[in-house]
Amino acid sequence: MKVSVSVLKEYNRLINAIKKTNESSADFLHVDVMDGAFVDNKKFPLEVVYDVKRISKKPLDIHLMVKSYDLIKEYAKLMPEYLTFHVEVIDDYTMIDYVKNLGIKVGLAINPETSIKKLIPYVDDIDLVLFMSVTPGLGGQEFKKEVVDKIKEFKKVAPSDLIISIDGGVNDKTIELCKYAGCDMVVSGSFITNSENYDESIEKLR
Ligand code: DX5
Ligand code: ZN
């Protein structure tokens, strides 16, 4: 299981959290960008993510909870490993093509209440699907178990090399559901960043 560490809840102690992630076995650093429109919160302005990139030794997995295509283009300039934006904000392939042409791996995130039908047209053109197991916008929420059946349904029709990731409320208990659903990767925030030893928590998710 790949593990991506979300440092959202450590926004006020960011450098410390990034350094702890650097020293851990984490695969990716997950950055939650919020525009105050797609979600109520506003976090991780571009200049902060440039600093995050400079300090991080882990590849960046950027999760854009934003509405505007212009913002997606701005964050693409950071050249992260994965750039994930929401299926709810697109109507066509414009943004997928734009990000792919830059040589960045593309992810589509899907909210708990959005049907997997919305993802189907894009499955051959993207690298990752990020299933939200909480309503996006805040760290530290409870895992919504309904996502498990949704992922299982999706896997019946998805290409086998499409990476399935999950985000929200992932901890040492809910990880069993993520494994049962067939996830390749998990995003975990508070479970890891609230712990003294990141590696001990990460190992419980592997
Ligand atoms: C929620 C974010 C998540 C969240 C994960 O909008 O996308 O990445 O910060 O944090 P935990 O693991 O605490 O739910
Ligand atoms: Zn996220």
XYZ file of C-alpha atoms and ligand atoms in Angstrom:
221
model
C 0.000 0.000 0.000
C 1.352 3.410 -0.979
C 0.929 6.090 1.665
C 0.545 9.802 0.992
C 0.765 12.050 4.068
C -1.681 14.983 4.236
C -0.252 17.875 6.243
C -3.500 19.860 6.193
C -4.070 19.736 9.961
C -0.479 20.903 10.501
C -0.922 24.092 8.495
C 0.422 26.177 11.369
C 3.425 23.897 11.854
C 4.031 23.094 8.245
C 7.816 23.001 8.146
C 7.906 20.646 11.097
C 5.355 18.297 9.473
C 7.152 18.313 6.114
C 10.464 17.515 7.790
C 8.887 14.656 9.746
C 7.412 13.346 6.477
C 10.842 13.656 4.825
C 12.349 11.475 7.537
C 9.578 8.869 7.249
C 8.958 6.088 4.748
C 5.972 7.980 3.230
C 5.657 7.675 -0.543
C 4.148 11.106 -1.203
C 3.349 14.408 0.461
C -0.343 15.255 -0.057
C -1.136 18.971 -0.359
C -4.791 20.005 0.008
C -5.467 23.174 -1.949
C -8.803 24.862 -1.197
C -10.153 27.895 -3.030
C -12.974 29.081 -0.738
C -15.442 28.338 -3.590
C -15.453 24.600 -4.319
C -15.085 24.192 -0.543
C -15.551 26.831 2.156
C -11.975 26.820 3.400
C -9.073 28.556 1.738
C -5.666 26.951 2.166
C -2.297 26.503 0.570
C -1.888 29.506 -1.708
C 0.529 28.984 -4.565
C 3.517 30.645 -2.887
C 3.133 28.347 0.146
C 3.137 25.285 -2.107
C 6.349 26.518 -3.752
C 7.899 26.547 -0.260
C 6.438 23.102 0.454
C 8.028 21.788 -2.736
C 11.399 23.285 -1.817
C 11.407 21.696 1.644
C 9.848 18.337 0.752
C 12.030 15.390 -0.194
C 8.894 13.426 -1.103
C 7.148 13.740 -4.454
C 4.099 15.998 -4.240
C 0.577 14.666 -4.583
C -1.472 17.844 -4.985
C -5.230 17.658 -4.372
C -6.987 20.678 -5.851
C -10.355 21.420 -4.294
C -10.838 24.341 -6.670
C -13.376 25.405 -9.268
C -11.409 27.441 -11.744
C -9.420 26.064 -14.663
C -7.010 29.002 -14.286
C -6.154 27.890 -10.770
C -5.540 24.333 -11.962
C -3.112 25.746 -14.534
C -1.332 27.822 -11.880
C -0.709 24.809 -9.642
C 0.370 22.715 -12.626
C 3.386 25.045 -12.862
C 4.693 23.365 -9.716
C 5.222 20.167 -11.721
C 4.087 17.777 -8.954
C 4.144 13.997 -9.324
C 0.331 13.912 -9.290
C -2.074 16.759 -9.890
C -5.592 15.777 -8.884
C -8.642 17.938 -9.445
C -12.318 17.172 -8.994
C -14.505 15.413 -11.550
C -17.328 17.690 -10.348
C -15.613 20.736 -11.920
C -14.973 19.396 -15.421
C -17.214 18.851 -18.431
C -14.647 17.642 -20.940
C -11.024 16.614 -21.467
C -9.538 20.147 -21.575
C -7.843 20.087 -18.180
C -6.829 16.423 -18.366
C -5.096 17.049 -21.704
C -3.501 20.263 -20.456
C -1.941 18.615 -17.388
C -0.904 15.467 -19.261
C 0.823 17.511 -21.950
C 3.025 19.000 -19.228
C 4.158 15.478 -18.323
C 2.331 15.474 -14.968
C 0.305 12.454 -13.851
C -3.395 13.330 -13.680
C -5.820 12.357 -10.962
C -9.556 12.885 -10.728
C -11.102 13.185 -7.272
C -14.725 12.265 -6.643
C -16.905 13.413 -3.770
C -18.857 10.912 -1.653
C -22.224 11.831 -3.216
C -21.056 11.917 -6.848
C -21.883 8.929 -9.038
C -19.021 6.938 -10.575
C -20.836 7.429 -13.917
C -19.218 10.871 -13.994
C -15.756 9.242 -14.048
C -16.395 6.675 -16.776
C -15.644 8.888 -19.834
C -12.185 9.694 -18.483
C -10.874 6.392 -17.118
C -8.555 5.665 -20.052
C -7.024 9.147 -19.929
C -6.079 9.544 -16.287
C -3.532 7.944 -13.942
C -5.361 7.993 -10.623
C -8.797 8.274 -9.050
C -9.033 9.804 -5.595
C -12.154 8.593 -3.831
C -13.209 11.021 -1.112
C -14.252 9.146 2.023
C -15.227 12.427 3.714
C -16.848 15.629 2.480
C -13.828 17.624 1.305
C -12.733 20.737 3.141
C -11.516 19.594 6.542
C -9.087 17.124 8.054
C -9.954 14.873 10.981
C -13.437 13.771 9.837
C -14.990 10.333 10.116
C -14.538 7.825 7.269
C -17.728 7.310 5.228
C -18.043 3.554 4.816
C -20.347 3.809 1.763
C -17.266 4.548 -0.327
C -16.200 0.902 -0.128
C -19.048 -0.391 -2.326
C -18.579 2.538 -4.677
C -14.920 1.659 -5.224
C -15.781 -2.019 -5.716
C -18.340 -1.088 -8.392
C -15.866 1.232 -10.082
C -13.127 -1.392 -10.178
C -15.396 -3.638 -12.265
C -15.183 -1.158 -15.138
C -11.863 0.618 -14.558
C -8.625 -0.249 -16.383
C -6.484 -2.481 -14.164
C -3.535 -0.052 -14.143
C -5.587 2.908 -12.933
C -4.400 3.779 -9.413
C -7.145 3.846 -6.808
C -6.475 6.199 -3.938
C -8.708 7.201 -1.039
C -8.757 10.336 1.085
C -10.359 11.182 4.406
C -10.529 9.483 7.791
C -7.974 6.807 6.955
C -6.498 5.308 10.130
C -5.397 1.943 11.555
C -9.063 0.769 11.722
C -10.469 2.068 8.439
C -7.403 0.867 6.537
C -8.963 -2.620 6.540
C -11.920 -1.245 4.550
C -9.530 0.498 2.130
C -7.715 -2.789 1.542
C -10.984 -4.674 1.142
C -12.133 -2.070 -1.405
C -8.945 -2.687 -3.381
C -7.139 0.647 -2.953
C -3.562 0.956 -4.167
C -2.844 4.069 -2.194
C -4.208 5.907 0.846
C -4.039 9.541 1.876
C -3.826 9.903 5.630
C -3.610 13.136 7.575
C -4.442 13.419 11.252
C -3.825 9.728 12.022
C -0.194 10.209 10.975
C 0.453 13.827 11.880
C -1.056 13.487 15.381
C 1.398 10.715 16.135
C 4.838 11.231 17.629
C 6.418 8.722 15.285
C 5.128 9.029 11.693
C 6.717 5.741 10.641
C 4.931 3.704 13.286
C 1.595 5.018 11.996
C 2.550 4.629 8.345
C 3.539 1.005 8.950
C 0.016 0.329 10.303
C -1.373 1.415 6.938
C 0.979 -0.590 4.686
C -10.071 16.670 3.113
C -8.679 16.462 2.578
C -7.938 15.313 3.153
C -7.743 15.378 4.643
C -7.169 14.113 5.171
O -10.680 17.673 2.377
O -8.729 16.267 1.182
O -6.702 15.137 2.478
O -6.919 16.434 5.010
O -7.056 14.239 6.545
P -7.586 13.120 7.553
O -6.765 11.895 7.293
O -7.317 13.739 8.879
O -9.046 12.896 7.264
Zn -6.885 15.613 0.141
